[in-house]
Coordinates of C-alpha atoms in Angstrom, one line a residue:
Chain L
X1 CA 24.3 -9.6 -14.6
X2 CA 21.5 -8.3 -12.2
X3 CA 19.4 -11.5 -12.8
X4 CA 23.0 -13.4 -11.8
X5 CA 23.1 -11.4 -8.7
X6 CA 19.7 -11.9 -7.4
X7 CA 20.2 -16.2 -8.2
X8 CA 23.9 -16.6 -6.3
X9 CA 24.1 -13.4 -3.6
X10 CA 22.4 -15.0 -0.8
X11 CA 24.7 -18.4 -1.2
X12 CA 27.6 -16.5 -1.5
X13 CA 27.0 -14.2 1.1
X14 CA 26.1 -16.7 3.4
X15 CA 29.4 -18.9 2.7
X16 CA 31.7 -16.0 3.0
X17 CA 29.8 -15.2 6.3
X18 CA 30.7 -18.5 7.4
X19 CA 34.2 -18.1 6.2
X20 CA 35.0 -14.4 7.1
X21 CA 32.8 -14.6 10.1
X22 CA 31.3 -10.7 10.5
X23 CA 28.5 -9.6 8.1
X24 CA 29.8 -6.4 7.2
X25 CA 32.9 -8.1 5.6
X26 CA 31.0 -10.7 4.4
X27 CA 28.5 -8.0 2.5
X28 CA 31.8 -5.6 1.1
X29 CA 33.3 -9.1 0.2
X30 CA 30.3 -10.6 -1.6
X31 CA 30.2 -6.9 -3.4
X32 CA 34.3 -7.2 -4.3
X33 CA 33.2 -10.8 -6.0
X34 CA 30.7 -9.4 -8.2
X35 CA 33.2 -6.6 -9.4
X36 CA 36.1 -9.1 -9.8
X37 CA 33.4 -11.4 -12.0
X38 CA 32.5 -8.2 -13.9
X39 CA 36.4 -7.5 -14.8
X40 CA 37.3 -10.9 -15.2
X41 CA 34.6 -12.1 -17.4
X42 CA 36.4 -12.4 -20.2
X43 CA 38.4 -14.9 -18.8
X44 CA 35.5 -17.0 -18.7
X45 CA 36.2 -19.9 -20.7
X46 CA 32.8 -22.2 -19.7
X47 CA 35.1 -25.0 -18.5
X48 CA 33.6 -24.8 -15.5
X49 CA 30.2 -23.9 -13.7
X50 CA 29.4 -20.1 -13.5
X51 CA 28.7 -21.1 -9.8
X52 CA 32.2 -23.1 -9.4
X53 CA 33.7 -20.0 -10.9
X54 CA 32.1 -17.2 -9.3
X55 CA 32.8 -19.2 -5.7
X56 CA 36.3 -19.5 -6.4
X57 CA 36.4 -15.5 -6.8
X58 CA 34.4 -15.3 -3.4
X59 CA 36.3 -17.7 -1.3
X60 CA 39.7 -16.8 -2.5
X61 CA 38.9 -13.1 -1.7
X62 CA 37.6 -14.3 1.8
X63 CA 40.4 -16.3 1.9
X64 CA 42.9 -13.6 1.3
X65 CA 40.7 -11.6 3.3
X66 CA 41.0 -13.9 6.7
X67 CA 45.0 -14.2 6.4
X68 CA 45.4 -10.6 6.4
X69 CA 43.5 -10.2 9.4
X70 CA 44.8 -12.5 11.0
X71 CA 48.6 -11.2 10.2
X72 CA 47.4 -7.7 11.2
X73 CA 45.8 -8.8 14.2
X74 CA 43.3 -7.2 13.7
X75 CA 41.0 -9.8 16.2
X76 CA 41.2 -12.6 17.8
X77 CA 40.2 -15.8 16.1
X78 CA 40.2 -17.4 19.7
X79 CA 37.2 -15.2 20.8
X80 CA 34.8 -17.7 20.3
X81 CA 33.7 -19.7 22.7
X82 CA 35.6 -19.4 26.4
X83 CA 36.3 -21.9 28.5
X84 CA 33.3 -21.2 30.8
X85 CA 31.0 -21.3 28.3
X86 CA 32.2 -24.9 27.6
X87 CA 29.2 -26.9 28.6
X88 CA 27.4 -30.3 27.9
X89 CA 26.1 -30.1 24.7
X90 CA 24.1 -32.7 25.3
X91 CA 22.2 -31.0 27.9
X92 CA 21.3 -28.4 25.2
X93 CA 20.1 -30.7 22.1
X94 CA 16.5 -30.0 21.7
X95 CA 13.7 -32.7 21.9
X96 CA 12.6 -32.9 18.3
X97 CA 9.5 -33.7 19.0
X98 CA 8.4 -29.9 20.5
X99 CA 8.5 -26.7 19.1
X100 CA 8.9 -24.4 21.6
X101 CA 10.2 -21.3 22.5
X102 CA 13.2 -22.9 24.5
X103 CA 13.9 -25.6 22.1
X104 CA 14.2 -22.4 19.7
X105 CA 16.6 -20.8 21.5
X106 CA 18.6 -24.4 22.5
X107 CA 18.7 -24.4 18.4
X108 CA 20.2 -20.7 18.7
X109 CA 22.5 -21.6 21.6
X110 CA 24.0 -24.8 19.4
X111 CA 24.5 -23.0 16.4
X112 CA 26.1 -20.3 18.1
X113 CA 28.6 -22.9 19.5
X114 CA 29.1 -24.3 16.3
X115 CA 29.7 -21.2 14.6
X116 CA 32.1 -20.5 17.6
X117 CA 34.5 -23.8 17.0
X118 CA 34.2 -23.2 13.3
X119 CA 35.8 -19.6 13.9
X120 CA 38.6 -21.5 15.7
X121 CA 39.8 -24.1 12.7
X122 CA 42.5 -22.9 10.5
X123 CA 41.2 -20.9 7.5
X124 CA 41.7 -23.9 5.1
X125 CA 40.1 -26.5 7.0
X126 CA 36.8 -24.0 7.1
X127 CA 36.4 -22.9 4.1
X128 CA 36.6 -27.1 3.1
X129 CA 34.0 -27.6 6.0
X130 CA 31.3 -24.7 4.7
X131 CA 31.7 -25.5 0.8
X132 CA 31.0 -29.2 1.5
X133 CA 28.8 -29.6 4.6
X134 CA 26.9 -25.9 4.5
X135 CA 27.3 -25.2 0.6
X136 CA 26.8 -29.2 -0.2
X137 CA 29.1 -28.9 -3.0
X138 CA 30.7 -32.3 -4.6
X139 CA 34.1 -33.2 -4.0
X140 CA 34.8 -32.0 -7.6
X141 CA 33.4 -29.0 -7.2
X142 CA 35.0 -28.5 -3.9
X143 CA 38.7 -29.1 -5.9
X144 CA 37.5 -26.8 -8.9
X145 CA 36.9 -24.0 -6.0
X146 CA 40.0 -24.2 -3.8
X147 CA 42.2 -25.2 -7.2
X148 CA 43.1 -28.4 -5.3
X149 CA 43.0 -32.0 -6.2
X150 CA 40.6 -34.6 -5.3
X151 CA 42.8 -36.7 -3.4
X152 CA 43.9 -33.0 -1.4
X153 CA 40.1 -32.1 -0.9
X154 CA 39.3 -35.8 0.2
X155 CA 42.2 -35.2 3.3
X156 CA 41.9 -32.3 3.7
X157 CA 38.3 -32.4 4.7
X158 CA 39.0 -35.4 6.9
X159 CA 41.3 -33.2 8.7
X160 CA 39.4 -30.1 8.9
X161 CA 36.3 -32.6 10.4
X162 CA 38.7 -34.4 13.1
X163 CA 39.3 -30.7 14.1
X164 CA 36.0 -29.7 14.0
X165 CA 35.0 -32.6 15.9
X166 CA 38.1 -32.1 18.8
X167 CA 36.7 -28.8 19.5
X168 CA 33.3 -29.9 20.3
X169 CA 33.8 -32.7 21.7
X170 CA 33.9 -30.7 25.1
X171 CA 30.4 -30.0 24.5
X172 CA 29.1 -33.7 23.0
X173 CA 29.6 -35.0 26.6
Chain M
X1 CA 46.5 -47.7 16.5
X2 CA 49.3 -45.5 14.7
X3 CA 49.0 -42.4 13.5
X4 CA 48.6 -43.1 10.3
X5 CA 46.1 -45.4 11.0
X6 CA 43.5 -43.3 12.6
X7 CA 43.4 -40.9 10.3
X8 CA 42.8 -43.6 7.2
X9 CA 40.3 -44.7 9.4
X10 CA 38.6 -41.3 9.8
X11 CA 39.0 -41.1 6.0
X12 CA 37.2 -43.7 5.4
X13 CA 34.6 -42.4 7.7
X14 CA 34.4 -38.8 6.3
X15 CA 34.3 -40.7 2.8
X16 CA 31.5 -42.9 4.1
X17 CA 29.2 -39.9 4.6
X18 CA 29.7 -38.2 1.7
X19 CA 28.9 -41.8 0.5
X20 CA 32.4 -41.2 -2.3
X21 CA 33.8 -44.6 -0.7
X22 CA 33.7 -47.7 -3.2
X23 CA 32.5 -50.6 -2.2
X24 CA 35.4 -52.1 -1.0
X25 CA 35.9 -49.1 1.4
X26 CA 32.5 -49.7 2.5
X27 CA 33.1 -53.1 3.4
X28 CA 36.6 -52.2 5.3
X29 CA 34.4 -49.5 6.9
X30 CA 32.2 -51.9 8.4
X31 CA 34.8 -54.7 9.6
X32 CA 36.4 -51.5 11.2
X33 CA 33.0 -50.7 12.8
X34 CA 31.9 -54.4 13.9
X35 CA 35.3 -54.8 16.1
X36 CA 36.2 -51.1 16.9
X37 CA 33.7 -49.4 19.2
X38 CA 35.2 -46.2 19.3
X39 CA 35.3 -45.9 15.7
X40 CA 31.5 -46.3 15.8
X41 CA 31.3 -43.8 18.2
X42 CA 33.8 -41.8 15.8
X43 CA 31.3 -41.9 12.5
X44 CA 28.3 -40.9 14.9
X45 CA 30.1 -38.1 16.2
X46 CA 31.0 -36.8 12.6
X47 CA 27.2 -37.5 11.2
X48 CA 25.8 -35.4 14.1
X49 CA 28.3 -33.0 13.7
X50 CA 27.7 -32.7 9.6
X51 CA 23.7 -32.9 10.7
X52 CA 24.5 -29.8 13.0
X53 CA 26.7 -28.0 10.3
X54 CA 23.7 -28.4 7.5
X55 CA 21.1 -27.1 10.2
X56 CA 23.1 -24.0 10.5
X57 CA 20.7 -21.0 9.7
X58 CA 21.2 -19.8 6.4
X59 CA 22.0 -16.0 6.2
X60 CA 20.3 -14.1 3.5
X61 CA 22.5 -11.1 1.9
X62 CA 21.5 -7.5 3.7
X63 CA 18.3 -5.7 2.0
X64 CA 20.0 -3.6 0.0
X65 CA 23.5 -5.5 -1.0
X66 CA 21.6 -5.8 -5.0
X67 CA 21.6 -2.3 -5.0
X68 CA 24.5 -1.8 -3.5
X69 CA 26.7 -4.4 -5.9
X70 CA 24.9 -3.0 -9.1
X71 CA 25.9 0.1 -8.6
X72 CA 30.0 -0.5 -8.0
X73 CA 29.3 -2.7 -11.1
X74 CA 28.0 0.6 -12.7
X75 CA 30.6 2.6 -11.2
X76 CA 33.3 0.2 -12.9
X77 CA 31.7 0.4 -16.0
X78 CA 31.7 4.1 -16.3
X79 CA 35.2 4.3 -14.5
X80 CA 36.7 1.6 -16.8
X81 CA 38.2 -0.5 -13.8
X82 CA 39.2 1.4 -10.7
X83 CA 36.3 0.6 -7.9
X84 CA 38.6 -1.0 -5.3
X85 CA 41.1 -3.4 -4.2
X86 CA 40.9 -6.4 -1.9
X87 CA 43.5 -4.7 0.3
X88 CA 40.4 -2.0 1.1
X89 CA 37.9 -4.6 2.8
X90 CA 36.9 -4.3 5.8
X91 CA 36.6 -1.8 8.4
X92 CA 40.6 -1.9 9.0
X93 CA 40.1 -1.2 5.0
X94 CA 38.1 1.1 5.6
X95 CA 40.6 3.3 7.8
X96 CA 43.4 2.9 5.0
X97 CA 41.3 4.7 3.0
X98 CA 40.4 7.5 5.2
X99 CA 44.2 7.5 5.7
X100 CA 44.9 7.8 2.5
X101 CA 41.9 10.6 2.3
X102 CA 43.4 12.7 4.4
X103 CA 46.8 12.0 3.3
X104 CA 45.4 13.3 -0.3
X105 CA 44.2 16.2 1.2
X106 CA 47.3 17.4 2.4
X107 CA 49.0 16.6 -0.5
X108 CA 47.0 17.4 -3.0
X109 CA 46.9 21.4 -2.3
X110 CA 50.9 21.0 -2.1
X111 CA 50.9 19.7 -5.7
X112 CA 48.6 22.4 -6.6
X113 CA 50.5 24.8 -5.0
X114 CA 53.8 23.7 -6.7
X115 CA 52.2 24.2 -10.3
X116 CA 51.5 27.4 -9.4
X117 CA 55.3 28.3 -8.2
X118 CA 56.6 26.5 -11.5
X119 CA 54.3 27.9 -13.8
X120 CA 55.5 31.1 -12.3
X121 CA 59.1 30.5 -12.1
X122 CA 59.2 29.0 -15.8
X123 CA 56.9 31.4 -17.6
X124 CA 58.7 30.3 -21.1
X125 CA 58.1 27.2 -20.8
X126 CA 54.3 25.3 -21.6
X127 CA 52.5 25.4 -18.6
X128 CA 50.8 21.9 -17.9
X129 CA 46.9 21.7 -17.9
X130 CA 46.5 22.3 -14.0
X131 CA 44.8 25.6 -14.8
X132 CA 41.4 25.7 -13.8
X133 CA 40.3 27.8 -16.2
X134 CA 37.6 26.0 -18.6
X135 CA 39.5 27.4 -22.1
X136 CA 42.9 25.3 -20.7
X137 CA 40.1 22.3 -21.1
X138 CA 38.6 22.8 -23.9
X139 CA 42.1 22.8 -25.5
X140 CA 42.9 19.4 -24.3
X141 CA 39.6 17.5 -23.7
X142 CA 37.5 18.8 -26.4
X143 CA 39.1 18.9 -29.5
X144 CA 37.1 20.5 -32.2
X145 CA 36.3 17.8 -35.1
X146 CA 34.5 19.1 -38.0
X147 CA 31.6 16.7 -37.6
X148 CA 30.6 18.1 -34.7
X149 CA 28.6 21.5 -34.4
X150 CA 30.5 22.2 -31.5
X151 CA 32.6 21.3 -28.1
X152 CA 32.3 23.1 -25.1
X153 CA 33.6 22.6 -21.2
X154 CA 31.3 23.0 -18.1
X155 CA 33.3 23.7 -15.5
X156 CA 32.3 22.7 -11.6
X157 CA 34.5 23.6 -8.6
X158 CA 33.3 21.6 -5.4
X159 CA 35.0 20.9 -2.4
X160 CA 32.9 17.7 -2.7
X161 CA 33.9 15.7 -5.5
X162 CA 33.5 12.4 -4.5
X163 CA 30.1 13.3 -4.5
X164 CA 30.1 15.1 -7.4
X165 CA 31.5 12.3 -9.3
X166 CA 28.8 10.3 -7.9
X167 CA 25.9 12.5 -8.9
X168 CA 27.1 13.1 -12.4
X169 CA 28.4 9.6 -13.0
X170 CA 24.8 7.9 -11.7
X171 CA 23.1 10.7 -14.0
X172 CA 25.2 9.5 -17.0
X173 CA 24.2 5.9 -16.5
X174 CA 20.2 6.7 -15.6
X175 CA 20.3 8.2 -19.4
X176 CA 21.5 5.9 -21.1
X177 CA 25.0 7.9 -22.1
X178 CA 27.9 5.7 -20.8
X179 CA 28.5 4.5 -24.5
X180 CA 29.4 8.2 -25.6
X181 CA 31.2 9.0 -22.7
X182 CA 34.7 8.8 -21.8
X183 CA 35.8 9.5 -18.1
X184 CA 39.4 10.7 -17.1
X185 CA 40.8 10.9 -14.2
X186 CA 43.8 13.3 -12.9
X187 CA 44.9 14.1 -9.4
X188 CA 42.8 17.1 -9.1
X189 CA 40.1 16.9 -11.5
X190 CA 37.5 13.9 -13.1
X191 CA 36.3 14.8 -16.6
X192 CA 33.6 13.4 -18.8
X193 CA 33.7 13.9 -21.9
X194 CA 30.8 13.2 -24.1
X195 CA 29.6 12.8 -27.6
X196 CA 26.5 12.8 -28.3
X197 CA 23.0 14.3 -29.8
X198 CA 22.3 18.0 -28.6
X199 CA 19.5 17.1 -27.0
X200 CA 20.8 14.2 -24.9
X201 CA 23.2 16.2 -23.6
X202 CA 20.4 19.3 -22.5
X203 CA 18.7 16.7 -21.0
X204 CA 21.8 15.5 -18.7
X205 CA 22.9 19.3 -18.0
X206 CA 19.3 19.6 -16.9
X207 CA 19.4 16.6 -14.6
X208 CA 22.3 18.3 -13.3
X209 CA 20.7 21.2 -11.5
X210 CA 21.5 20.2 -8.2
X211 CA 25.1 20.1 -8.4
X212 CA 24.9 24.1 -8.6
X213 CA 24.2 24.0 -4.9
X214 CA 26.7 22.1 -4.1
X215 CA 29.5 23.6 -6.4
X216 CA 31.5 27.0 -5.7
X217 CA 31.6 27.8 -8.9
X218 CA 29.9 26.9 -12.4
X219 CA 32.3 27.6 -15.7
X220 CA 31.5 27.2 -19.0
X221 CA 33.8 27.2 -22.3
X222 CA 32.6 27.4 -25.7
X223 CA 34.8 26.4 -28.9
X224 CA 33.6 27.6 -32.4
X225 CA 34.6 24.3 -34.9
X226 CA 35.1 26.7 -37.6
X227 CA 37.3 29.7 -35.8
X228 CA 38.3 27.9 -32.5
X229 CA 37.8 31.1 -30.7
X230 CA 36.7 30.3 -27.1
X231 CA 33.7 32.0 -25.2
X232 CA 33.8 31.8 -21.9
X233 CA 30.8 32.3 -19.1
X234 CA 32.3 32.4 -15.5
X235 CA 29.7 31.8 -12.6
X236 CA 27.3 30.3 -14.8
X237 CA 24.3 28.8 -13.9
X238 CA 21.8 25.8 -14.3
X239 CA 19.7 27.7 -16.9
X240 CA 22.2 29.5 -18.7
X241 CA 24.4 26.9 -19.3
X242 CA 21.6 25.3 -20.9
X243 CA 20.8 28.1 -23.1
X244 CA 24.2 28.5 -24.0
X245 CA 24.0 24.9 -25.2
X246 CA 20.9 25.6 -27.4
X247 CA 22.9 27.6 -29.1
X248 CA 23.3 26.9 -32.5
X249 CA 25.9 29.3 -33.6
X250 CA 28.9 31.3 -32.2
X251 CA 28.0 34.6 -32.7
X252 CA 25.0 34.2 -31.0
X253 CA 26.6 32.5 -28.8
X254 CA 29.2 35.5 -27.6
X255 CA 26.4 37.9 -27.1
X256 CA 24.6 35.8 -24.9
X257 CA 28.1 35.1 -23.5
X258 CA 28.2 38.6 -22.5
X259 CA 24.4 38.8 -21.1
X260 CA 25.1 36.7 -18.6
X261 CA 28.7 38.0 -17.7
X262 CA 26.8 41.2 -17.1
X263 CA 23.6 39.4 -15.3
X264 CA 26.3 37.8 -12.9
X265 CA 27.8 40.9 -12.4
X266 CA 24.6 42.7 -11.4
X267 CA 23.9 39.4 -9.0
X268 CA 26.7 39.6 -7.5
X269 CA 26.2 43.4 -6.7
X270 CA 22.6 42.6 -5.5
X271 CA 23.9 39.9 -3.2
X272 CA 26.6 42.5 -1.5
X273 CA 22.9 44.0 -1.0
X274 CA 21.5 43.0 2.6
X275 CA 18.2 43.0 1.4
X276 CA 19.0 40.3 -0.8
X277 CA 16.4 37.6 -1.3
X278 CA 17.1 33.9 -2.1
X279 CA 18.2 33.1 -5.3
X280 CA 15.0 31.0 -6.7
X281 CA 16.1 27.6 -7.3
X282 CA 16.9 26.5 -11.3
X283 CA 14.2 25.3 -13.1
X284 CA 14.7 21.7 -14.1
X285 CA 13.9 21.6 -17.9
X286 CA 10.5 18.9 -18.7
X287 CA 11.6 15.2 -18.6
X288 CA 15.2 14.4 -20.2
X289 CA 15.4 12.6 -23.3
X290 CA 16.4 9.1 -22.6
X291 CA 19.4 7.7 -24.8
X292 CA 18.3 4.6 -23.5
X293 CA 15.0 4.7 -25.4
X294 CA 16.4 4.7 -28.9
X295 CA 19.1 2.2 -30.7
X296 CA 22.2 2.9 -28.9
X297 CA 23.9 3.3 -32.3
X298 CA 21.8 5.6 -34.0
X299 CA 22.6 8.5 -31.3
X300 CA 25.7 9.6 -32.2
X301 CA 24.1 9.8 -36.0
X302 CA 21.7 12.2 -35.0
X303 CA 21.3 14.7 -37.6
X304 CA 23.4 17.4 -37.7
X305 CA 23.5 18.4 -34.2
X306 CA 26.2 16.1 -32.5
X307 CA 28.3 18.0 -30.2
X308 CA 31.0 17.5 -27.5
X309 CA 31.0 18.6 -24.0
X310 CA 33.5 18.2 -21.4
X311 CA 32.3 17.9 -17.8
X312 CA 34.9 18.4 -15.4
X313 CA 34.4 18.9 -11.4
X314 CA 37.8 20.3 -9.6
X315 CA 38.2 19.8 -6.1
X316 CA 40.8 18.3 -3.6

């Protein structure tokens, strides 16, 4: 088991960060998976990966996790980025061709924007966007982790992208 | 374009680079593309935004989190399956449980209390185990069995057991004992009871030293297989209680019994004494014996020397 911890803790921790959004859930949550994999082994039947398996544990906890915040209000999802921080991305893409300390923290600046106007998409639509753009998981893979089907996984992502892409387009122009 | 048609046209874009559209798609996709500006403007806008989404920086767990996860998987393996809940993540988790803390504590000394009044009001009828006397224990938790030389109850009363718990639980697991013991849990007390070679289980009580400090009061119950007459040592500590579980036989085992109820006597005079000086610290026995470091199932086969004790920390 430790030897399973060390291989898949960073990947899941970093996907349920992405999902969950704060690092101290993230950690307690990426803990709770392990535990839940522990009781639950037995009803491991190989059908699917380890890592299919273990993600569907961790996202359906982060999952579970999200909608209870958000019923208990306990934040804001709409927190992220205000309306007068809504500025021309395009000013802010760095040249690739220099490595410098600006460009860095142009790169830090865009992430933290898109990390923002991920926080804002409904849960669904971004835990579709992480496992399949950040996690690069396979359509089939995607539907073995959100117990979907391929044809659900195939729209849904569509959807979750159009949203993705409505909320930055303030910042494309 | 209908709404239905924009979003089979994004479709078909978000398909196109994930490169899952066949080859007829492809072609659509590009008839789309050669006549519809804005839906080339549509595809760049969702590759940059997919390049963007894979540059994100990759978070690596907290230093720590291996430790951290391996040891609520230890905890659930001692504990059999009560670590925690999804409903208790999170910081807004986190207050539940303090709620529930201090609604436990109030509680808890209510419940106690109420024993008491029944057991008082009802002296006919059989008290149930809520006494905190190590003989009630001993009773329940360690059953004599004729194959072993002998059971006993050590006896800690904390007003820390959480932490208690914690210190003897990790102890359990660092020697390699968690296949001969079995945890139980009640409303005011954890037990542990375990089976095992004498010497496995010197080595733990010595390993245990330092809950002393942080207990009110050590108690320790001995039960003769053969007579099931009880000996009991109240306000024992680290060192007796390991010589009382050197102790081979029962007779010897009163005497000493009785040495140390006398010893603690006299130290408990001395320390009404102002000029009382510090109690020296137990001395920790030499390195434990490590279950670990033999074939789990030859322990419990040991020779003639398996015996029973029953750890149990009280404390609300």
């Amino acid at each position: 088991m430790g030897r399973l911890i060390v291989k898949y803790q960073d990947r899941l921790y970093n996907a349920i960060l992405k999902i969950c959004g704060n690092s101290d859930d993230a950690a307690e949550l990426t803990q709770e998976t392990f535990v839940k994999v522990l009781e639950n082994i037995g009803a491991f039947r190989g059908q699917s990966s380890f890592y299919t398996w273990l993600f569907r544990i961790g996202v359906n906890l982060a999952l579970n996790f999200c909608s209870r915040k958000l019923r208990l209000g306990m934040c804001s999802l709409d927190g992220g980025v205000g309306e007068q921080e809504k500025f021309s991305l395009a000013a802010n893409l760095p040249d690739k061709r220099e490595i410098n300390p600006v460009a860095i923290a142009q790169n830090r600046e865009l992430a933290r924007q898109v990390l923002a106007a991920l926080e804002k998409l409904e849960d669904n639509q971004r835990a579709i966007i992480v496992l399949r753009d950040i996690e690069a998981m396979s359509y089939e893979e995607i539907a073995e982790v959100l117990q979907i089907e391929l044809g659900t996984v195939k729209s849904r992502l569509c959807r979750a992208r159009m949203a993705l892409r409505e909320l930055l387009q303030t910042v494309w122009i | 374009m209908s709404e239905k048609e924009y979003l089979e046209k994004n479709e078909l874009i978000s398909g196109y680079i994930d490169g899952q559209l066949t080859p007829r798609q492809i072609t659509e996709l590009k008839r789309l593309l050669a006549h519809d500006s804005q839906c080339q403007q549509e595809l760049e806008a969702m590759e940059r935004q997919q390049r963007l989404l894979q540059s994100l920086p990759v978070e690596s767990a907290p230093a720590g989190l291996t430790q951290e996860i391996q040891s609520a998987l230890e905890r659930q393996f001692i504990l059999g399956g009560s670590v925690r809940h999804s409903d208790t993540v999170g910081k807004w988790g986190l207050r539940l449980r303090k709620a529930a803390a201090a609604a436990a504590m109030i509680l808890l000394p209510l419940l106690a209390l109420s024993a008491v009044v029944y057991t008082i009001l009802q002296p006919t009828e059989q008290a149930p185990n809520t006494s905190s006397e190590p003989v009630a224990a001993i009773e329940k938790g360690a059953s004599a069995s004729p194959e072993l030389l002998f059971s006993a109850v050590l006896q800690f009363q904390t007003n820390q057991p959480i932490a208690a718990n914690d210190f003897i639980e990790k102890k359990i697991h660092t020697l390699g004992l968690m296949n001969f013991t079995t945890p139980a849990r009640q409303s005011d007390r954890t037990s542990y009871k375990i089976v095992c070679s004498r010497k496995y289980v010197e080595g733990l009580v010595g390993e245990l030293a330092d809950l002393w400090s942080h207990s009110e009061k050590a108690s320790y119950a001995l039960l003769d297989t053969s007579t099931k007459q009880p000996v009991c040592v109240d306000g024992i500590d680290a060192q007796q209680a390991l010589a009382m579980i050197r102790l081979a036989d029962i007779s010897t085992a009163a005497k000493l019994a009785q040495n140390i109820s006398e010893q603690n006597t006299q130290k408990a005079l001395v320390k009404a004494n102002p000029a009382d000086v510090a109690e020296p610290r137990p001395e920790k026995p030499s390195k434990p014996i490590l279950a670990w470091d033999k074939d789990m199932q030859q322990v419990p086969a040991d020779g003639q020397d398996t015996i029973c004790l029953v750890i149990e920390v009280l404390g609300q």
